[in-house]
Amino acid sequence: MPSSTNGGSNPELLPDTARVPFSLSMLGWALNEEASIEGYIERAGTLLSGLTSDYELILLDDGSTDRTWAIATQCQRTRPWLKVYRNDRNRGSGFNTKRAISLATKDYVFWQTVDWAYDIRYLARALNDLQVVDVLQGVRVDTTTARGMVAHRSDNAYKGLVSVVNYRLVRTLFRLPLDDYQNVTVYPRALIQSVRLETESAFTNPECLLKTWWRGAVFKQVPVPFVKRQQGRGKGTRPRVILASIRDIVYWWVQWMVLGRRADRGRGRVER
């Protein structure tokens, strides 16, 4: 049975959060985040140490030109659980997702943005459900109305609209019955490392979900609120990033769904 944690004294956990009987890999990547990176590392350590004694933070510097790398490597000297890697150039979220997953070594993996865009305390509280389901999927609630797009889905109306349109496009083409594709997901490391990821765009997150779904994984959805960025600048809704994602969605819909060129054809299940 999981032991209770003193969540009331841990600011990164809800009071009723229990420790878990497995190890955790948290994944993250940063581009010019010198104002945020040290705080991110501190928060990650506080969160993870409150959940398990066996954990790591895999942190990628995605071609930063500021002091992000210097700060991260300085932090690494006193934190053996922090593993820092540097990309040869700015590669984007899809590449970073793939690389970070490949570097993970613990039982379960999940990621969190450097601006801590998701309130993952709620996901942490649900981690022990992984003893009966395969994958935990964070979902934002009340995000399809005009007010909800701004208040609960993204930093502003434009980003919220981009997010909703992206979700609707993927849902329509691939019929994946989840309520969010761009949130925090907790995977068994062995499962997510066993699938071949073929994309390197914002579509890589949905690709991870699709390919584990086609493996027959059992999912549970957990409400995970969006948190607006307080400092720094997000890079995920630049026009070239959006266009690359749309191109991937359409191309892989043809490859996987129309032509049937995919390795697995099973069907997962959402635990209600």
JSON list of C-alpha atoms in Angstrom, two decimals, residues 3-192:
[
{"chain": "A", "resi": 3, "resn": "SER", "atom": "CA", "xyz": [2.38, 5.52, 2.28]},
{"chain": "A", "resi": 4, "resn": "SER", "atom": "CA", "xyz": [0.95, 8.95, 3.00]},
{"chain": "A", "resi": 5, "resn": "THR", "atom": "CA", "xyz": [3.09, 11.97, 2.31]},
{"chain": "A", "resi": 6, "resn": "ASN", "atom": "CA", "xyz": [3.10, 15.11, 4.36]},
{"chain": "A", "resi": 7, "resn": "GLY", "atom": "CA", "xyz": [1.52, 16.99, 1.47]},
{"chain": "A", "resi": 8, "resn": "GLY", "atom": "CA", "xyz": [0.45, 19.82, 3.73]},
{"chain": "A", "resi": 9, "resn": "SER", "atom": "CA", "xyz": [4.10, 20.90, 4.10]},
{"chain": "A", "resi": 10, "resn": "ASN", "atom": "CA", "xyz": [5.03, 20.36, 0.44]},
{"chain": "A", "resi": 11, "resn": "PRO", "atom": "CA", "xyz": [3.92, 23.31, -1.72]},
{"chain": "A", "resi": 12, "resn": "GLU", "atom": "CA", "xyz": [4.03, 21.21, -4.89]},
{"chain": "A", "resi": 13, "resn": "LEU", "atom": "CA", "xyz": [1.60, 18.55, -3.60]},
{"chain": "A", "resi": 14, "resn": "LEU", "atom": "CA", "xyz": [-2.00, 18.51, -2.45]},
{"chain": "A", "resi": 15, "resn": "PRO", "atom": "CA", "xyz": [-2.48, 17.52, 1.22]},
{"chain": "A", "resi": 16, "resn": "ASP", "atom": "CA", "xyz": [-4.01, 14.11, 0.46]},
{"chain": "A", "resi": 17, "resn": "THR", "atom": "CA", "xyz": [-1.28, 13.01, -1.98]},
{"chain": "A", "resi": 18, "resn": "ALA", "atom": "CA", "xyz": [0.27, 9.60, -1.29]},
{"chain": "A", "resi": 19, "resn": "ARG", "atom": "CA", "xyz": [3.79, 8.51, -2.09]},
{"chain": "A", "resi": 20, "resn": "VAL", "atom": "CA", "xyz": [4.21, 5.99, -4.90]},
{"chain": "A", "resi": 21, "resn": "PRO", "atom": "CA", "xyz": [5.90, 2.57, -4.94]},
{"chain": "A", "resi": 22, "resn": "PHE", "atom": "CA", "xyz": [7.70, 3.23, -8.23]},
{"chain": "A", "resi": 23, "resn": "SER", "atom": "CA", "xyz": [10.38, 5.55, -9.64]},
{"chain": "A", "resi": 24, "resn": "LEU", "atom": "CA", "xyz": [9.69, 8.68, -11.69]},
{"chain": "A", "resi": 25, "resn": "SER", "atom": "CA", "xyz": [11.36, 10.50, -14.59]},
{"chain": "A", "resi": 26, "resn": "MET", "atom": "CA", "xyz": [10.28, 14.09, -15.11]},
{"chain": "A", "resi": 27, "resn": "LEU", "atom": "CA", "xyz": [11.19, 15.51, -18.53]},
{"chain": "A", "resi": 28, "resn": "GLY", "atom": "CA", "xyz": [11.63, 19.15, -19.51]},
{"chain": "A", "resi": 29, "resn": "TRP", "atom": "CA", "xyz": [13.26, 21.36, -22.13]},
{"chain": "A", "resi": 30, "resn": "ALA", "atom": "CA", "xyz": [14.17, 25.02, -22.21]},
{"chain": "A", "resi": 31, "resn": "LEU", "atom": "CA", "xyz": [14.93, 27.68, -24.79]},
{"chain": "A", "resi": 32, "resn": "ASN", "atom": "CA", "xyz": [16.28, 30.98, -23.43]},
{"chain": "A", "resi": 33, "resn": "GLU", "atom": "CA", "xyz": [14.67, 30.53, -20.01]},
{"chain": "A", "resi": 34, "resn": "GLU", "atom": "CA", "xyz": [17.37, 32.04, -17.79]},
{"chain": "A", "resi": 35, "resn": "ALA", "atom": "CA", "xyz": [14.72, 33.80, -15.69]},
{"chain": "A", "resi": 36, "resn": "SER", "atom": "CA", "xyz": [12.79, 30.59, -15.04]},
{"chain": "A", "resi": 37, "resn": "ILE", "atom": "CA", "xyz": [15.17, 27.63, -15.16]},
{"chain": "A", "resi": 38, "resn": "GLU", "atom": "CA", "xyz": [16.49, 27.62, -11.59]},
{"chain": "A", "resi": 39, "resn": "GLY", "atom": "CA", "xyz": [13.01, 27.95, -10.13]},
{"chain": "A", "resi": 40, "resn": "TYR", "atom": "CA", "xyz": [11.82, 25.14, -12.40]},
{"chain": "A", "resi": 41, "resn": "ILE", "atom": "CA", "xyz": [14.56, 22.82, -11.18]},
{"chain": "A", "resi": 42, "resn": "GLU", "atom": "CA", "xyz": [13.78, 23.67, -7.55]},
{"chain": "A", "resi": 43, "resn": "ARG", "atom": "CA", "xyz": [10.07, 22.99, -8.02]},
{"chain": "A", "resi": 44, "resn": "ALA", "atom": "CA", "xyz": [10.76, 19.71, -9.81]},
{"chain": "A", "resi": 45, "resn": "GLY", "atom": "CA", "xyz": [12.98, 18.50, -6.98]},
{"chain": "A", "resi": 46, "resn": "THR", "atom": "CA", "xyz": [10.40, 19.44, -4.35]},
{"chain": "A", "resi": 47, "resn": "LEU", "atom": "CA", "xyz": [7.61, 17.69, -6.25]},
{"chain": "A", "resi": 48, "resn": "LEU", "atom": "CA", "xyz": [9.53, 14.51, -7.04]},
{"chain": "A", "resi": 49, "resn": "SER", "atom": "CA", "xyz": [11.10, 14.05, -3.60]},
{"chain": "A", "resi": 50, "resn": "GLY", "atom": "CA", "xyz": [7.64, 14.28, -2.06]},
{"chain": "A", "resi": 51, "resn": "LEU", "atom": "CA", "xyz": [6.44, 11.37, -4.20]},
{"chain": "A", "resi": 52, "resn": "THR", "atom": "CA", "xyz": [9.31, 8.86, -4.29]},
{"chain": "A", "resi": 53, "resn": "SER", "atom": "CA", "xyz": [12.91, 8.36, -3.22]},
{"chain": "A", "resi": 54, "resn": "ASP", "atom": "CA", "xyz": [13.95, 7.26, -6.73]},
{"chain": "A", "resi": 55, "resn": "TYR", "atom": "CA", "xyz": [13.58, 10.02, -9.31]},
{"chain": "A", "resi": 56, "resn": "GLU", "atom": "CA", "xyz": [15.31, 12.08, -11.98]},
{"chain": "A", "resi": 57, "resn": "LEU", "atom": "CA", "xyz": [14.77, 15.27, -13.95]},
{"chain": "A", "resi": 58, "resn": "ILE", "atom": "CA", "xyz": [15.86, 15.00, -17.59]},
{"chain": "A", "resi": 59, "resn": "LEU", "atom": "CA", "xyz": [16.42, 18.58, -18.76]},
{"chain": "A", "resi": 60, "resn": "LEU", "atom": "CA", "xyz": [17.30, 19.55, -22.34]},
{"chain": "A", "resi": 61, "resn": "ASP", "atom": "CA", "xyz": [18.70, 22.93, -23.34]},
{"chain": "A", "resi": 62, "resn": "ASP", "atom": "CA", "xyz": [17.17, 23.46, -26.78]},
{"chain": "A", "resi": 63, "resn": "GLY", "atom": "CA", "xyz": [19.84, 25.74, -28.23]},
{"chain": "A", "resi": 64, "resn": "SER", "atom": "CA", "xyz": [19.61, 28.63, -25.78]},
{"chain": "A", "resi": 65, "resn": "THR", "atom": "CA", "xyz": [21.70, 31.73, -26.41]},
{"chain": "A", "resi": 66, "resn": "ASP", "atom": "CA", "xyz": [21.31, 33.19, -22.92]},
{"chain": "A", "resi": 67, "resn": "ARG", "atom": "CA", "xyz": [22.50, 31.81, -19.54]},
{"chain": "A", "resi": 68, "resn": "THR", "atom": "CA", "xyz": [20.06, 28.88, -19.42]},
{"chain": "A", "resi": 69, "resn": "TRP", "atom": "CA", "xyz": [22.77, 26.25, -19.94]},
{"chain": "A", "resi": 70, "resn": "ALA", "atom": "CA", "xyz": [25.17, 27.83, -17.44]},
{"chain": "A", "resi": 71, "resn": "ILE", "atom": "CA", "xyz": [22.49, 28.00, -14.75]},
{"chain": "A", "resi": 72, "resn": "ALA", "atom": "CA", "xyz": [21.32, 24.44, -15.39]},
{"chain": "A", "resi": 73, "resn": "THR", "atom": "CA", "xyz": [24.83, 22.97, -15.20]},
{"chain": "A", "resi": 74, "resn": "GLN", "atom": "CA", "xyz": [25.55, 24.94, -12.04]},
{"chain": "A", "resi": 75, "resn": "CYS", "atom": "CA", "xyz": [22.40, 23.47, -10.46]},
{"chain": "A", "resi": 76, "resn": "GLN", "atom": "CA", "xyz": [23.45, 19.98, -11.55]},
{"chain": "A", "resi": 77, "resn": "ARG", "atom": "CA", "xyz": [26.59, 20.08, -9.39]},
{"chain": "A", "resi": 78, "resn": "THR", "atom": "CA", "xyz": [24.57, 19.76, -6.18]},
{"chain": "A", "resi": 79, "resn": "ARG", "atom": "CA", "xyz": [21.67, 17.68, -7.50]},
{"chain": "A", "resi": 80, "resn": "PRO", "atom": "CA", "xyz": [22.60, 14.13, -8.56]},
{"chain": "A", "resi": 81, "resn": "TRP", "atom": "CA", "xyz": [19.03, 13.53, -9.75]},
{"chain": "A", "resi": 82, "resn": "LEU", "atom": "CA", "xyz": [19.32, 16.35, -12.33]},
{"chain": "A", "resi": 83, "resn": "LYS", "atom": "CA", "xyz": [20.54, 15.20, -15.75]},
{"chain": "A", "resi": 84, "resn": "VAL", "atom": "CA", "xyz": [21.23, 18.02, -18.19]},
{"chain": "A", "resi": 85, "resn": "TYR", "atom": "CA", "xyz": [21.71, 17.65, -21.95]},
{"chain": "A", "resi": 86, "resn": "ARG", "atom": "CA", "xyz": [22.25, 20.17, -24.73]},
{"chain": "A", "resi": 87, "resn": "ASN", "atom": "CA", "xyz": [20.90, 20.08, -28.29]},
{"chain": "A", "resi": 88, "resn": "ASP", "atom": "CA", "xyz": [23.21, 21.10, -31.11]},
{"chain": "A", "resi": 89, "resn": "ARG", "atom": "CA", "xyz": [20.66, 23.75, -32.12]},
{"chain": "A", "resi": 90, "resn": "ASN", "atom": "CA", "xyz": [17.06, 24.75, -31.52]},
{"chain": "A", "resi": 91, "resn": "ARG", "atom": "CA", "xyz": [15.07, 21.63, -32.42]},
{"chain": "A", "resi": 92, "resn": "GLY", "atom": "CA", "xyz": [11.56, 22.27, -31.07]},
{"chain": "A", "resi": 93, "resn": "SER", "atom": "CA", "xyz": [9.12, 20.45, -28.81]},
{"chain": "A", "resi": 94, "resn": "GLY", "atom": "CA", "xyz": [8.67, 17.32, -30.93]},
{"chain": "A", "resi": 95, "resn": "PHE", "atom": "CA", "xyz": [12.38, 16.51, -31.09]},
{"chain": "A", "resi": 96, "resn": "ASN", "atom": "CA", "xyz": [12.76, 17.30, -27.41]},
{"chain": "A", "resi": 97, "resn": "THR", "atom": "CA", "xyz": [9.89, 15.00, -26.49]},
{"chain": "A", "resi": 98, "resn": "LYS", "atom": "CA", "xyz": [11.50, 12.12, -28.40]},
{"chain": "A", "resi": 99, "resn": "ARG", "atom": "CA", "xyz": [15.00, 12.72, -27.06]},
{"chain": "A", "resi": 100, "resn": "ALA", "atom": "CA", "xyz": [13.91, 13.16, -23.45]},
{"chain": "A", "resi": 101, "resn": "ILE", "atom": "CA", "xyz": [11.82, 9.98, -23.56]},
{"chain": "A", "resi": 102, "resn": "SER", "atom": "CA", "xyz": [14.81, 8.05, -24.92]},
{"chain": "A", "resi": 103, "resn": "LEU", "atom": "CA", "xyz": [17.00, 9.30, -22.06]},
{"chain": "A", "resi": 104, "resn": "ALA", "atom": "CA", "xyz": [14.60, 8.41, -19.23]},
{"chain": "A", "resi": 105, "resn": "THR", "atom": "CA", "xyz": [15.55, 5.52, -16.94]},
{"chain": "A", "resi": 106, "resn": "LYS", "atom": "CA", "xyz": [12.81, 5.32, -14.28]},
{"chain": "A", "resi": 107, "resn": "ASP", "atom": "CA", "xyz": [9.56, 3.33, -14.14]},
{"chain": "A", "resi": 108, "resn": "TYR", "atom": "CA", "xyz": [7.19, 6.11, -15.26]},
{"chain": "A", "resi": 109, "resn": "VAL", "atom": "CA", "xyz": [7.77, 9.26, -17.28]},
{"chain": "A", "resi": 110, "resn": "PHE", "atom": "CA", "xyz": [5.94, 12.57, -17.57]},
{"chain": "A", "resi": 111, "resn": "TRP", "atom": "CA", "xyz": [6.86, 16.07, -18.64]},
{"chain": "A", "resi": 112, "resn": "GLN", "atom": "CA", "xyz": [6.22, 19.59, -17.44]},
{"chain": "A", "resi": 113, "resn": "THR", "atom": "CA", "xyz": [6.91, 22.88, -19.21]},
{"chain": "A", "resi": 114, "resn": "VAL", "atom": "CA", "xyz": [9.57, 25.19, -17.79]},
{"chain": "A", "resi": 115, "resn": "ASP", "atom": "CA", "xyz": [6.92, 27.85, -17.12]},
{"chain": "A", "resi": 116, "resn": "TRP", "atom": "CA", "xyz": [5.00, 25.21, -15.08]},
{"chain": "A", "resi": 117, "resn": "ALA", "atom": "CA", "xyz": [1.99, 25.63, -17.35]},
{"chain": "A", "resi": 118, "resn": "TYR", "atom": "CA", "xyz": [-0.01, 22.82, -15.76]},
{"chain": "A", "resi": 119, "resn": "ASP", "atom": "CA", "xyz": [-1.02, 22.38, -12.13]},
{"chain": "A", "resi": 120, "resn": "ILE", "atom": "CA", "xyz": [0.33, 18.86, -11.88]},
{"chain": "A", "resi": 121, "resn": "ARG", "atom": "CA", "xyz": [-0.48, 18.54, -8.18]},
{"chain": "A", "resi": 122, "resn": "TYR", "atom": "CA", "xyz": [-3.73, 16.96, -9.33]},
{"chain": "A", "resi": 123, "resn": "LEU", "atom": "CA", "xyz": [-1.90, 14.48, -11.53]},
{"chain": "A", "resi": 124, "resn": "ALA", "atom": "CA", "xyz": [0.50, 13.68, -8.69]},
{"chain": "A", "resi": 125, "resn": "ARG", "atom": "CA", "xyz": [-2.45, 12.87, -6.44]},
{"chain": "A", "resi": 126, "resn": "ALA", "atom": "CA", "xyz": [-3.69, 10.33, -9.02]},
{"chain": "A", "resi": 127, "resn": "LEU", "atom": "CA", "xyz": [-0.36, 8.55, -9.58]},
{"chain": "A", "resi": 128, "resn": "ASN", "atom": "CA", "xyz": [-1.30, 5.49, -7.55]},
{"chain": "A", "resi": 129, "resn": "ASP", "atom": "CA", "xyz": [-4.10, 4.83, -10.06]},
{"chain": "A", "resi": 130, "resn": "LEU", "atom": "CA", "xyz": [-1.28, 3.58, -12.30]},
{"chain": "A", "resi": 131, "resn": "GLN", "atom": "CA", "xyz": [-1.53, 0.33, -10.40]},
{"chain": "A", "resi": 132, "resn": "VAL", "atom": "CA", "xyz": [-4.84, -0.33, -12.21]},
{"chain": "A", "resi": 133, "resn": "VAL", "atom": "CA", "xyz": [-4.50, 1.67, -15.48]},
{"chain": "A", "resi": 134, "resn": "ASP", "atom": "CA", "xyz": [-1.61, 2.12, -17.91]},
{"chain": "A", "resi": 135, "resn": "VAL", "atom": "CA", "xyz": [-1.61, 5.85, -18.71]},
{"chain": "A", "resi": 136, "resn": "LEU", "atom": "CA", "xyz": [-2.77, 9.00, -16.91]},
{"chain": "A", "resi": 137, "resn": "GLN", "atom": "CA", "xyz": [-3.81, 11.83, -19.22]},
{"chain": "A", "resi": 138, "resn": "GLY", "atom": "CA", "xyz": [-4.18, 15.38, -17.92]},
{"chain": "A", "resi": 139, "resn": "VAL", "atom": "CA", "xyz": [-7.12, 17.29, -19.38]},
{"chain": "A", "resi": 140, "resn": "ARG", "atom": "CA", "xyz": [-8.14, 20.94, -19.22]},
{"chain": "A", "resi": 141, "resn": "VAL", "atom": "CA", "xyz": [-11.81, 21.49, -18.43]},
{"chain": "A", "resi": 142, "resn": "ASP", "atom": "CA", "xyz": [-14.25, 24.14, -19.76]},
{"chain": "A", "resi": 143, "resn": "THR", "atom": "CA", "xyz": [-12.03, 25.09, -22.68]},
{"chain": "A", "resi": 144, "resn": "THR", "atom": "CA", "xyz": [-14.38, 25.17, -25.67]},
{"chain": "A", "resi": 145, "resn": "THR", "atom": "CA", "xyz": [-16.26, 28.39, -24.84]},
{"chain": "A", "resi": 146, "resn": "ALA", "atom": "CA", "xyz": [-14.77, 31.80, -25.69]},
{"chain": "A", "resi": 147, "resn": "ARG", "atom": "CA", "xyz": [-14.22, 32.55, -22.00]},
{"chain": "A", "resi": 148, "resn": "GLY", "atom": "CA", "xyz": [-12.83, 29.10, -21.31]},
{"chain": "A", "resi": 149, "resn": "MET", "atom": "CA", "xyz": [-10.30, 29.32, -24.16]},
{"chain": "A", "resi": 150, "resn": "VAL", "atom": "CA", "xyz": [-8.71, 32.34, -22.46]},
{"chain": "A", "resi": 151, "resn": "ALA", "atom": "CA", "xyz": [-9.22, 31.48, -18.80]},
{"chain": "A", "resi": 152, "resn": "HIS", "atom": "CA", "xyz": [-8.49, 27.75, -18.81]},
{"chain": "A", "resi": 153, "resn": "ARG", "atom": "CA", "xyz": [-6.68, 26.69, -21.99]},
{"chain": "A", "resi": 154, "resn": "SER", "atom": "CA", "xyz": [-3.89, 29.13, -22.80]},
{"chain": "A", "resi": 155, "resn": "ASP", "atom": "CA", "xyz": [-2.28, 32.49, -22.11]},
{"chain": "A", "resi": 156, "resn": "ASN", "atom": "CA", "xyz": [-4.54, 34.51, -24.44]},
{"chain": "A", "resi": 157, "resn": "ALA", "atom": "CA", "xyz": [-7.43, 34.19, -26.90]},
{"chain": "A", "resi": 158, "resn": "TYR", "atom": "CA", "xyz": [-5.17, 33.59, -29.92]},
{"chain": "A", "resi": 159, "resn": "LYS", "atom": "CA", "xyz": [-3.27, 30.74, -28.26]},
{"chain": "A", "resi": 160, "resn": "GLY", "atom": "CA", "xyz": [-6.50, 29.31, -26.91]},
{"chain": "A", "resi": 161, "resn": "LEU", "atom": "CA", "xyz": [-8.06, 29.30, -30.39]},
{"chain": "A", "resi": 162, "resn": "VAL", "atom": "CA", "xyz": [-4.98, 27.63, -31.89]},
{"chain": "A", "resi": 163, "resn": "SER", "atom": "CA", "xyz": [-5.16, 24.95, -29.21]},
{"chain": "A", "resi": 164, "resn": "VAL", "atom": "CA", "xyz": [-8.88, 24.24, -29.72]},
{"chain": "A", "resi": 165, "resn": "VAL", "atom": "CA", "xyz": [-8.57, 24.09, -33.52]},
{"chain": "A", "resi": 166, "resn": "ASN", "atom": "CA", "xyz": [-5.61, 21.73, -33.21]},
{"chain": "A", "resi": 167, "resn": "TYR", "atom": "CA", "xyz": [-7.56, 19.49, -30.85]},
{"chain": "A", "resi": 168, "resn": "ARG", "atom": "CA", "xyz": [-10.65, 19.40, -33.08]},
{"chain": "A", "resi": 169, "resn": "LEU", "atom": "CA", "xyz": [-8.58, 18.57, -36.15]},
{"chain": "A", "resi": 170, "resn": "VAL", "atom": "CA", "xyz": [-6.83, 15.64, -34.46]},
{"chain": "A", "resi": 171, "resn": "ARG", "atom": "CA", "xyz": [-10.05, 14.40, -32.86]},
{"chain": "A", "resi": 172, "resn": "THR", "atom": "CA", "xyz": [-11.92, 14.49, -36.20]},
{"chain": "A", "resi": 173, "resn": "LEU", "atom": "CA", "xyz": [-9.20, 12.74, -38.21]},
{"chain": "A", "resi": 174, "resn": "PHE", "atom": "CA", "xyz": [-7.96, 10.16, -35.71]},
{"chain": "A", "resi": 175, "resn": "ARG", "atom": "CA", "xyz": [-11.02, 9.60, -33.48]},
{"chain": "A", "resi": 176, "resn": "LEU", "atom": "CA", "xyz": [-8.94, 9.37, -30.33]},
{"chain": "A", "resi": 177, "resn": "PRO", "atom": "CA", "xyz": [-11.54, 9.65, -27.52]},
{"chain": "A", "resi": 178, "resn": "LEU", "atom": "CA", "xyz": [-9.56, 11.79, -25.08]},
{"chain": "A", "resi": 179, "resn": "ASP", "atom": "CA", "xyz": [-10.48, 15.32, -23.99]},
{"chain": "A", "resi": 180, "resn": "ASP", "atom": "CA", "xyz": [-7.01, 16.84, -24.35]},
{"chain": "A", "resi": 181, "resn": "TYR", "atom": "CA", "xyz": [-3.96, 15.99, -26.47]},
{"chain": "A", "resi": 182, "resn": "GLN", "atom": "CA", "xyz": [-1.60, 18.77, -25.33]},
{"chain": "A", "resi": 183, "resn": "ASN", "atom": "CA", "xyz": [-1.33, 18.36, -21.58]},
{"chain": "A", "resi": 184, "resn": "VAL", "atom": "CA", "xyz": [0.75, 16.32, -19.15]},
{"chain": "A", "resi": 185, "resn": "THR", "atom": "CA", "xyz": [0.71, 12.55, -19.62]},
{"chain": "A", "resi": 186, "resn": "VAL", "atom": "CA", "xyz": [2.20, 9.85, -17.39]},
{"chain": "A", "resi": 187, "resn": "TYR", "atom": "CA", "xyz": [3.42, 6.78, -19.31]},
{"chain": "A", "resi": 188, "resn": "PRO", "atom": "CA", "xyz": [5.12, 3.56, -18.27]},
{"chain": "A", "resi": 189, "resn": "ARG", "atom": "CA", "xyz": [8.65, 4.10, -19.55]},
{"chain": "A", "resi": 190, "resn": "ALA", "atom": "CA", "xyz": [8.78, 0.63, -21.08]},
{"chain": "A", "resi": 191, "resn": "LEU", "atom": "CA", "xyz": [5.60, 1.32, -23.05]},
{"chain": "A", "resi": 192, "resn": "ILE", "atom": "CA", "xyz": [6.44, 4.75, -24.44]}
]
